[in-house]
Tab-separated table of C-alpha atoms in Angstrom:
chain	number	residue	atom	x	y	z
A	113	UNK	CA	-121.439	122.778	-6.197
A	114	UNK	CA	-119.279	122.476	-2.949
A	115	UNK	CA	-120.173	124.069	0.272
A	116	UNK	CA	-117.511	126.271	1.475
A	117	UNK	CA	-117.210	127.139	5.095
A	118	UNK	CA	-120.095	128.317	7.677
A	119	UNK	CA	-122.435	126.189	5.460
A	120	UNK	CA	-121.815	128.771	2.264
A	121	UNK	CA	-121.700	127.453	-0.706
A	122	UNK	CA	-118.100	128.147	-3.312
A	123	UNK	CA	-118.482	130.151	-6.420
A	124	UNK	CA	-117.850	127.948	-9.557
A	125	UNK	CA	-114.317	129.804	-9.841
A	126	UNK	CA	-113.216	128.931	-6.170
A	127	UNK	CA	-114.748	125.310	-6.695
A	128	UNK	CA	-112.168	124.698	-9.883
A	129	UNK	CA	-109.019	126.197	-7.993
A	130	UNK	CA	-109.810	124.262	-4.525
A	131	UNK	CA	-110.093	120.997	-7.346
A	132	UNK	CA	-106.829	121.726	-8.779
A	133	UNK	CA	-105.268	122.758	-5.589
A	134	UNK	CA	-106.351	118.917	-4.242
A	135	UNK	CA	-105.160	117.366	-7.381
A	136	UNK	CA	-101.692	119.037	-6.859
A	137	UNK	CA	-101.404	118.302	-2.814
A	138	UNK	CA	-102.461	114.871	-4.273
A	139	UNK	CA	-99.589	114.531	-6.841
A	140	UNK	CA	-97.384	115.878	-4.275
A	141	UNK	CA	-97.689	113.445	-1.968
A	142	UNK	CA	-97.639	110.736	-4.706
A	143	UNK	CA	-94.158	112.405	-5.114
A	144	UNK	CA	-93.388	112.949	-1.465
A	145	UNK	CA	-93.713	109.444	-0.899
A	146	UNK	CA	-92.002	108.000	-4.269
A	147	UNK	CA	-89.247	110.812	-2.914
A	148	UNK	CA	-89.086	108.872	0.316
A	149	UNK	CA	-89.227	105.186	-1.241
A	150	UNK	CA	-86.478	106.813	-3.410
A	151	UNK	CA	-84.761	108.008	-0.349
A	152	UNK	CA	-84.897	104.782	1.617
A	153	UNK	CA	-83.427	102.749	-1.303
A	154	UNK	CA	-80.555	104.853	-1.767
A	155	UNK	CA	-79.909	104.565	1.606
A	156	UNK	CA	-79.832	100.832	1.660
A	157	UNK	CA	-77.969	100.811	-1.522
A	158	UNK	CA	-75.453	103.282	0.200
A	159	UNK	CA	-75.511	100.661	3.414
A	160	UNK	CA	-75.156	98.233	1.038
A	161	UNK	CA	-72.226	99.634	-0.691
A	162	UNK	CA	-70.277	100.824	2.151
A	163	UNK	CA	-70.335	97.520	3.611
A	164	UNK	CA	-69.126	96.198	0.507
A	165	UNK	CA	-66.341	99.198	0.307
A	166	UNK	CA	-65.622	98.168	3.701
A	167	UNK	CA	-65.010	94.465	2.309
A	168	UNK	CA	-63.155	95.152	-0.480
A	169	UNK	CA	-61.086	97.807	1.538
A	170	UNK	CA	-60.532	94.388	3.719
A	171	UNK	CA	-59.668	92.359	1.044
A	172	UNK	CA	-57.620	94.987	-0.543
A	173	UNK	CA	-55.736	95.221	2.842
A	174	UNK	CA	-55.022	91.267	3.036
A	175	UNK	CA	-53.702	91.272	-0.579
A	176	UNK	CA	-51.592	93.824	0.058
A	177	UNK	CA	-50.402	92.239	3.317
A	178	UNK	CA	-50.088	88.836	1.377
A	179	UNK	CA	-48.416	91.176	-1.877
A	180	UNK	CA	-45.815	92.223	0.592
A	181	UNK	CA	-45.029	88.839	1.827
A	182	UNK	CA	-44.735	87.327	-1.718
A	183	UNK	CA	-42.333	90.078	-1.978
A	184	UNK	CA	-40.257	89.479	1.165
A	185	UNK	CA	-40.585	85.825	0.159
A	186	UNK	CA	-39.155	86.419	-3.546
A	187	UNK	CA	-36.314	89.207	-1.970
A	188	UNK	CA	-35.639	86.550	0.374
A	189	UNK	CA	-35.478	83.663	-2.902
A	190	UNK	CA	-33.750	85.921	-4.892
A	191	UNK	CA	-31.369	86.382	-1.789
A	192	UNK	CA	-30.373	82.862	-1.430
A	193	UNK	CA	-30.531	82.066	-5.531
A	194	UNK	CA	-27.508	85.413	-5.438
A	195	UNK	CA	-26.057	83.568	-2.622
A	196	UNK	CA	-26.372	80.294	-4.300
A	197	UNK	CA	-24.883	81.646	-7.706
A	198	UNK	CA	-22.277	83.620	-5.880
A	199	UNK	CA	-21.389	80.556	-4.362
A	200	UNK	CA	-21.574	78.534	-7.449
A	201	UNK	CA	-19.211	80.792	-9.222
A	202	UNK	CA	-16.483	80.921	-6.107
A	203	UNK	CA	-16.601	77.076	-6.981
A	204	UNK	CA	-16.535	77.289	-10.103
A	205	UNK	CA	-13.462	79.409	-10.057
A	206	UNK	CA	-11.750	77.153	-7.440
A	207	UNK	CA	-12.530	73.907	-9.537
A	208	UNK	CA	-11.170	76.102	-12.384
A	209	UNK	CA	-7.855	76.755	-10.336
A	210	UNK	CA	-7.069	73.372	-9.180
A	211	UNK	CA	-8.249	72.338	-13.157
A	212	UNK	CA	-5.393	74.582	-14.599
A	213	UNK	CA	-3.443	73.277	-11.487
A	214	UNK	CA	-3.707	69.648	-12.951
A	215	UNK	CA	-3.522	70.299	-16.080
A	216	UNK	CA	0.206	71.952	-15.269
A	217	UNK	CA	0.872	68.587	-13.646
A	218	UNK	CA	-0.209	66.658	-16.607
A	219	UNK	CA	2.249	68.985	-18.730
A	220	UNK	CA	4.580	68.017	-16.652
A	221	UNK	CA	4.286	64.152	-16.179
A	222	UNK	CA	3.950	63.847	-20.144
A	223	UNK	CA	6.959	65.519	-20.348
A	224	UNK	CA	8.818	63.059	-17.797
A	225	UNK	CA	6.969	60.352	-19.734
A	226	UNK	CA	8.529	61.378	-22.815
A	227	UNK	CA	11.520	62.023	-21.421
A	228	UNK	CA	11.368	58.723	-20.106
A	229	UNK	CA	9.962	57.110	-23.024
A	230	UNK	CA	12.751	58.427	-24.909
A	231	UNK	CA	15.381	57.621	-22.782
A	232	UNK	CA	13.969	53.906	-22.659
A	233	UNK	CA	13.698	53.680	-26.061
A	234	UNK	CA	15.651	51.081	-28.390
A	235	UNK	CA	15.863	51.613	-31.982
A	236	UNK	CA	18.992	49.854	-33.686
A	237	UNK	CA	19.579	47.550	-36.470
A	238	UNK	CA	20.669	44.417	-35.427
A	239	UNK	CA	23.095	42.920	-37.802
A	240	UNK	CA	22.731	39.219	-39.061
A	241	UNK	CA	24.311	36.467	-37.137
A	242	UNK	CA	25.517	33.222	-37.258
A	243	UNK	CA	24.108	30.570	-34.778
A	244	UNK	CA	25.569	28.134	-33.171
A	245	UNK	CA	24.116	24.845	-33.106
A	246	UNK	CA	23.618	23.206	-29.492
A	247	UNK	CA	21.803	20.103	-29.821
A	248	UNK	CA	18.428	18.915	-29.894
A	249	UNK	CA	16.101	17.529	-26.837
A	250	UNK	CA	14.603	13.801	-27.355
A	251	UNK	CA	11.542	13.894	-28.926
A	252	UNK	CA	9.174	11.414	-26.850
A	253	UNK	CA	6.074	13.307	-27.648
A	254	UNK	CA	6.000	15.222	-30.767
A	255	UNK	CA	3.357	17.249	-29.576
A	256	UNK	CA	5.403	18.689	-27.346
A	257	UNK	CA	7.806	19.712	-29.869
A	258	UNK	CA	5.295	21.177	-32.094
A	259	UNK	CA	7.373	25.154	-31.399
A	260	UNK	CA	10.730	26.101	-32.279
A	261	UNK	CA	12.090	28.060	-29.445
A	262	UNK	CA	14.869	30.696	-29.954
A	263	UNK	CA	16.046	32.712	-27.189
A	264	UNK	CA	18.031	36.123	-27.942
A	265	UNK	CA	19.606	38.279	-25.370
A	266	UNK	CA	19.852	42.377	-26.540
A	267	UNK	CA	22.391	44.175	-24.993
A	268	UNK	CA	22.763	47.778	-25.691
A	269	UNK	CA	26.251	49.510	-24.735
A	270	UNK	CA	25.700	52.569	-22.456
A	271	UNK	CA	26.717	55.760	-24.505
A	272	UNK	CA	28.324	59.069	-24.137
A	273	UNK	CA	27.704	62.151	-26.813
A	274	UNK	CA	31.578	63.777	-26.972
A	275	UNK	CA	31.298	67.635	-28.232
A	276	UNK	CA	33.777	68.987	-30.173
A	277	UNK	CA	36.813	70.870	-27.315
A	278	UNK	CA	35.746	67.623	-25.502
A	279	UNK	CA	38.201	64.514	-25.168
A	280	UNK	CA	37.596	60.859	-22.904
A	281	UNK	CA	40.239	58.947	-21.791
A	282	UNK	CA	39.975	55.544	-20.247
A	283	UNK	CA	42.771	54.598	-17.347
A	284	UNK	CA	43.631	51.440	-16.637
A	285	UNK	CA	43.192	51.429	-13.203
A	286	UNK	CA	39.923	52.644	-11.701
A	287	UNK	CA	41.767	55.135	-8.854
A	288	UNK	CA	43.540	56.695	-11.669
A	289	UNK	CA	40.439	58.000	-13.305
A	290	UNK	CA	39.499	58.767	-9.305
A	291	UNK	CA	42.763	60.968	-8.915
A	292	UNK	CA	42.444	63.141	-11.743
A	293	UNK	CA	38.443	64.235	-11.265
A	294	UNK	CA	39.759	65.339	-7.365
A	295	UNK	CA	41.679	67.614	-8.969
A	296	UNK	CA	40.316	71.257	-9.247
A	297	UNK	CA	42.126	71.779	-13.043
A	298	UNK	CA	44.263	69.564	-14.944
A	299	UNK	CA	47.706	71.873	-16.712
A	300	UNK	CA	48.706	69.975	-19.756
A	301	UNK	CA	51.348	71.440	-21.528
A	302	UNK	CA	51.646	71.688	-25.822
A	303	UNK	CA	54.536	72.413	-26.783
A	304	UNK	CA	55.774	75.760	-25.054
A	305	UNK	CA	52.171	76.731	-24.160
A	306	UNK	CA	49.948	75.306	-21.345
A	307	UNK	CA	46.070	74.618	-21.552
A	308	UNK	CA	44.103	74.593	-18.321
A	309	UNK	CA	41.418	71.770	-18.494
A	310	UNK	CA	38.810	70.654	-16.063
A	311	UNK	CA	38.070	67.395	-15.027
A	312	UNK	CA	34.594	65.828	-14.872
A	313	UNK	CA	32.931	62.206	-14.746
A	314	UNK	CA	31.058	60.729	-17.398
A	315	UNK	CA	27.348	60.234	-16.988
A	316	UNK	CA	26.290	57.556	-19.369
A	317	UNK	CA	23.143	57.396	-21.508
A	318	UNK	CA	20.560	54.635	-19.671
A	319	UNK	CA	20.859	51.236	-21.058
A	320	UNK	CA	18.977	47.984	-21.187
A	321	UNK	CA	19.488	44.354	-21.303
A	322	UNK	CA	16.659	42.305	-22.226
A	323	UNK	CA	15.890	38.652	-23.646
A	324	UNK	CA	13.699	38.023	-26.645
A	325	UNK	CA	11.988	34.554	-26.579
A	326	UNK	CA	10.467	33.335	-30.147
A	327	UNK	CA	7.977	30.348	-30.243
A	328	UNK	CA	8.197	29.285	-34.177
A	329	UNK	CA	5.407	26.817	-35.262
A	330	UNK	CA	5.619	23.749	-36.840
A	331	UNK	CA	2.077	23.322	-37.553
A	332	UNK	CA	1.006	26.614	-38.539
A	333	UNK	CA	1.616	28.960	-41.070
A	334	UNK	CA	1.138	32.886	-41.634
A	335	UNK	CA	-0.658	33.601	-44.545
A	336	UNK	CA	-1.708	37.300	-46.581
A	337	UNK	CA	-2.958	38.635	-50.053
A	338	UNK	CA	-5.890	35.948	-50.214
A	339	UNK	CA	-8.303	36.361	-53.028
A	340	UNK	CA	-11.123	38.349	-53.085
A	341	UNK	CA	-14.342	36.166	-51.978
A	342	UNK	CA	-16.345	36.190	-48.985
A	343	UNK	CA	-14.989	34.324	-45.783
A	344	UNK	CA	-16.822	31.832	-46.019
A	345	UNK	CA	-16.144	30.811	-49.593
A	346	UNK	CA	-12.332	32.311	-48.830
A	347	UNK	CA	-12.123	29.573	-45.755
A	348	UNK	CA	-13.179	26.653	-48.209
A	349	UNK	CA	-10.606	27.453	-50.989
A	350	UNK	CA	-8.250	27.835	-48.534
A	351	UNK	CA	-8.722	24.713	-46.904
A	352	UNK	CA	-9.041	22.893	-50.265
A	353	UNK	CA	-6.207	24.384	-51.765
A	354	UNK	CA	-3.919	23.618	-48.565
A	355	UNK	CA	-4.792	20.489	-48.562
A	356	UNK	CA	-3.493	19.126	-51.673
A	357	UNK	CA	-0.406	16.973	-50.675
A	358	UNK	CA	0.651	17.434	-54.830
A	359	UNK	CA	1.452	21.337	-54.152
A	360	UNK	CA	3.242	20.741	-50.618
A	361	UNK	CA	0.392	20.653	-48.856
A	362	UNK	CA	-1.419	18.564	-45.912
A	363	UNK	CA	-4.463	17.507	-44.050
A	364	UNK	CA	-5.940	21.015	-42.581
A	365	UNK	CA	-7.147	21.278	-38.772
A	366	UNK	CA	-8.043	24.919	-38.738
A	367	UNK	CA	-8.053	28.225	-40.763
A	368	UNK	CA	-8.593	31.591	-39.568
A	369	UNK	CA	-8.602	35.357	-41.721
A	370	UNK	CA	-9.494	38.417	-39.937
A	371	UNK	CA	-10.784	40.546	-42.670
A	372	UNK	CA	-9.886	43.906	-41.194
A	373	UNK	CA	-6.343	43.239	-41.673
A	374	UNK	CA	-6.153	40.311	-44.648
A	375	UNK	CA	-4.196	38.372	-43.009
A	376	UNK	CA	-4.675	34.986	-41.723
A	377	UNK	CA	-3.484	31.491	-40.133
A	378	UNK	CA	-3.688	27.932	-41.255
A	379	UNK	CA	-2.752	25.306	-39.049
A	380	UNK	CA	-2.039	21.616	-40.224
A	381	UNK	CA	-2.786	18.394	-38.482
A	382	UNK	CA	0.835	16.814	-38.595
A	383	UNK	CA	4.434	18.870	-38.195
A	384	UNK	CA	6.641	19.194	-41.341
A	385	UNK	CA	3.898	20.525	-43.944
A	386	UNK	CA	4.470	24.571	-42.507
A	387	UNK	CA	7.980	24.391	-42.598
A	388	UNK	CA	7.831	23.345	-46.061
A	389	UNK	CA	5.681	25.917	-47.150
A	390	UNK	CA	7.469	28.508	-45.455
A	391	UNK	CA	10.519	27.898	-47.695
A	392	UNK	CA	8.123	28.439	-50.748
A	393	UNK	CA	7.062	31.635	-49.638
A	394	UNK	CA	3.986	31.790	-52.310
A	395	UNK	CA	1.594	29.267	-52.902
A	396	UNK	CA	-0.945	28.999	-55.312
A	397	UNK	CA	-4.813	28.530	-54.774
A	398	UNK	CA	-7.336	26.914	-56.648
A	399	UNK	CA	-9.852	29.861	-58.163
A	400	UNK	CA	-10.979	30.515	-61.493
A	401	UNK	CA	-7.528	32.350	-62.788
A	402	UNK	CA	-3.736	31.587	-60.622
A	403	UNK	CA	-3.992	33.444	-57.557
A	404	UNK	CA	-0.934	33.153	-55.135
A	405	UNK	CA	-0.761	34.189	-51.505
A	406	UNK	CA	2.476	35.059	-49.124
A	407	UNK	CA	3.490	32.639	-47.278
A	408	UNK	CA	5.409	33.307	-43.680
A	409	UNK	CA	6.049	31.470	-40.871
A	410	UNK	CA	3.727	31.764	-37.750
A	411	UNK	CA	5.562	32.939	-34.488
A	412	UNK	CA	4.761	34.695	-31.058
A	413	UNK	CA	7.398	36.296	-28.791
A	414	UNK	CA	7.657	37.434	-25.885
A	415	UNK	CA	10.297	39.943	-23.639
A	416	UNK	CA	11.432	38.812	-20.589
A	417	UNK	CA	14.419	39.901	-18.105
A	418	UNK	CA	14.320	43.104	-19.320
A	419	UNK	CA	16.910	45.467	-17.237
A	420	UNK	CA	17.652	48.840	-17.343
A	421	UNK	CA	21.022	50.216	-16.064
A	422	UNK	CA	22.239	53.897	-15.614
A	423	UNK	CA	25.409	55.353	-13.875
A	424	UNK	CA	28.678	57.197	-14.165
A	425	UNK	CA	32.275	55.558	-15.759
A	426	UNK	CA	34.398	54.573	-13.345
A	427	UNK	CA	37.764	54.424	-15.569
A	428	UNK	CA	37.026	57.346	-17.788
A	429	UNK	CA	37.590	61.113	-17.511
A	430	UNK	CA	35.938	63.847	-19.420
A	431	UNK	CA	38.184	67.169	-19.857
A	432	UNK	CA	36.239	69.768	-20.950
A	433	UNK	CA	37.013	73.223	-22.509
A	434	UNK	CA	40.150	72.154	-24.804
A	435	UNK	CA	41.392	74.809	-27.526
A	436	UNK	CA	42.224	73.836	-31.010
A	437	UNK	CA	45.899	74.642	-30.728
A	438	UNK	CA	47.196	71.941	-32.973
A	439	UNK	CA	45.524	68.809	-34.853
A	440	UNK	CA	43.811	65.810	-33.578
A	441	UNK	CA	46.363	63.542	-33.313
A	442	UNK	CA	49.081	65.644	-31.823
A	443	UNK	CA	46.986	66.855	-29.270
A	444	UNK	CA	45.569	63.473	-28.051
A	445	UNK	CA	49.709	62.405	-28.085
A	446	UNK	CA	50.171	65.591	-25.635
A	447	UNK	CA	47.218	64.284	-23.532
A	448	UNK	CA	47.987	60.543	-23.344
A	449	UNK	CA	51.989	61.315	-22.363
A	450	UNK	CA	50.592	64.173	-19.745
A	451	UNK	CA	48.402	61.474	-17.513
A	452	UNK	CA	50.558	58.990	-18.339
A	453	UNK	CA	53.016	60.421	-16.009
A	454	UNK	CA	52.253	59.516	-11.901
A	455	UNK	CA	53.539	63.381	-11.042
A	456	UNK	CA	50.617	64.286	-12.817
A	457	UNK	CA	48.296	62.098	-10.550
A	458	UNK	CA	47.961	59.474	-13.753
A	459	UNK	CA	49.100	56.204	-14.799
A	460	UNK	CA	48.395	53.851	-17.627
A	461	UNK	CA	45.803	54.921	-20.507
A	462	UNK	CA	43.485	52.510	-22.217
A	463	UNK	CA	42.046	54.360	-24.599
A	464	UNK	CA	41.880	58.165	-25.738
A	465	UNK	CA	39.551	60.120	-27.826
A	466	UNK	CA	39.598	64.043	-28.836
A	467	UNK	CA	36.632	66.201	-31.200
A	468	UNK	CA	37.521	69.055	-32.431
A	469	UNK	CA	35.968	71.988	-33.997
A	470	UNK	CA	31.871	70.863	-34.155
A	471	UNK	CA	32.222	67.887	-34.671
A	472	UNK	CA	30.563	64.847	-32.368
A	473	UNK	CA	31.133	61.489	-31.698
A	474	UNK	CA	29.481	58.910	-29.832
A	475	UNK	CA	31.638	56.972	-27.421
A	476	UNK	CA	29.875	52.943	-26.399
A	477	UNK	CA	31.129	51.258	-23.023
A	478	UNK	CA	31.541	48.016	-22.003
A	479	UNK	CA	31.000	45.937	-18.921
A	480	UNK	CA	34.281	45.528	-17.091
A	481	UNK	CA	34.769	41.851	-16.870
A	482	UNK	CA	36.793	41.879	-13.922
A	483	UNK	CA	37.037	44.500	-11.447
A	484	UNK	CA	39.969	47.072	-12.334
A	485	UNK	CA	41.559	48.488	-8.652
């Protein structure tokens, strides 16, 4: 039994509740001071995470400082790549300009080059001729005579398309033809009637005058249609077969076939044997059934001296604008007596020709030989 105060002794009862009441201020400080240790971590934890708010309120700040710099940085990238495309395409469109710009040039020049081309170009069939026989150099060293040379000068007469209402007449005199074109009109008369025609000059169609020089071999030979065989075996036969002084043939120095185009060259040691062969124009080679190949005669050629001349008649007059009052011949009579006569400004005609209706014609002009006053 505890003593209570004033040395008194506790009833059992009071004993048992001041027990309890120790066991609960014990328990209470148990949880006062757990409270505390409770309290003090919290507070450290809540030092401890405002210091780290305070951080990552710092870091938050630089990346959004940095953020808005990659941005000004890309604004200012995607600035200058605008810029730069904007740019590109104001080039583009310039190259694109002075393309179309060239390209309305090259039009252009290909059409002066045709029209060129055209007016340059010589197409004619040239009839056969006879030739004349000169002489023939002394042959000291045939190997120097181992060509034939032939040397042909083309001339082509300069041209003039006459329209039908269109006539050309040709004076005599070259200050005739000068005469008439000063006049403003030329009044011819046709019977009872009178036909007002005008005067002009004659611009003539470019010509040329050229030379053709033709080196015919005497060694070699022009060959096509060979057999089917490789070249190799082809070259053999060849050079067998053309070798064989029974068929016309001679001692071989070289053959050649181009395969692309099947035809070929064979040249012979000693002059005489192509021009022989030539004359055959076949010959047959040596394979397992008769095979024949052409035969031609080898020649380069060359054009030299060529000239090209344009210009304006100076003896002929073009009268323009002429009605179909009577028929062809009547009316060139009427024209060739009207400038016939000096009171007319004319004098002595050469030549006259007059289309009528739609027909055409095409007038050819010679070289004056001599010059006509």
């Amino acid at each position: 039994m505890e003593e209570c105060g004033m040395g008194k002794q506790c009833p059992p009862q009071e004993e048992k509740k001041l027990t309890e009441a120790m066991e609960e201020l014990e328990m209470w400080k148990n949880k006062v001071d757990k409270a505390e240790t409770e309290k003090s971590r919290l507070l450290l934890e809540k030092l401890s995470a405002e210091a780290t708010k305070k951080q990552a309120q710092k870091e938050t700040m630089t990346l959004t400082e940095q953020q808005k710099s990659v941005e000004s940085s890309v604004r200012k990238i995607n600035k200058a790549q605008e810029d730069s495309i904007l740019q590109l395409q104001k080039n583009n469109q310039a190259l694109m300009e002075r393309l179309k710009k060239y390209e309305d040039m090259l039009k252009i020049k290909k059409a002066e080059y045709s029209s060129l081309q055209q007016t340059s170009m010589i197409k004619a069939d040239i009839p056969e001729t006879k030739v004349r026989f000169t002489g023939v150099g002394r042959e000291e060293d045939e190997e120097n005579y181992e060509d034939i040379v032939c040397v042909f000068t083309i001339t082509q007469k300069p041209s003039f398309r006459l329209m039908g209402g269109q006539a050309l007449i040709t004076f005599e005199k070259e200050k005739v033809a000068k005469n008439i074109l000063r006049l403003p009109k030329c009044s011819v008369a046709f019977d009872k009637n009178r036909m007002d025609l005008k005067p002009y000059s004659v611009p003539l169609e470019p010509s040329v005058k050229f030379e053709v020089q033709m080196n015919v071999s005497k060694r070699t030979i022009r060959y096509s249609n060979p057999p089917p065989y490789l070249p190799a075996e082809l070259r053999d036969r060849l050079e067998i077969s053309f070798s064989k002084p029974s068929q016309g043939g001679g001692e071989v120095e070289e053959v050649f076939y181009n395969k692309d185009t099947g035809v070929g060259k064979i040249t012979f040691l000693n002059t005489g044997v192509a021009e022989c062969l030539t004359l055959k124009k076949k010959y047959t080679i040596d394979a397992s059934q008769e095979v024949y190949v052409s035969v031609q005669p080898y020649f380069e050629y060359q054009l030299k001296r060529f000239q090209k001349y344009c210009g304006v008649s100076k003896r002929t007059v073009l009268l323009d604008g002429i009605e179909e009052a009577l028929d062809e011949e009547d009316l060139q009579d009427y024209l060739e007596i009207h400038f016939q006569k000096p009171s007319n400004y004319g004098g002595e005609v050469e030549s006259i020709k007059y289309i009528h209706g739609a027909s055409t014609a095409e007038a050819y002009f010679k070289e004056d030989t001599e010059e006509t006053n």
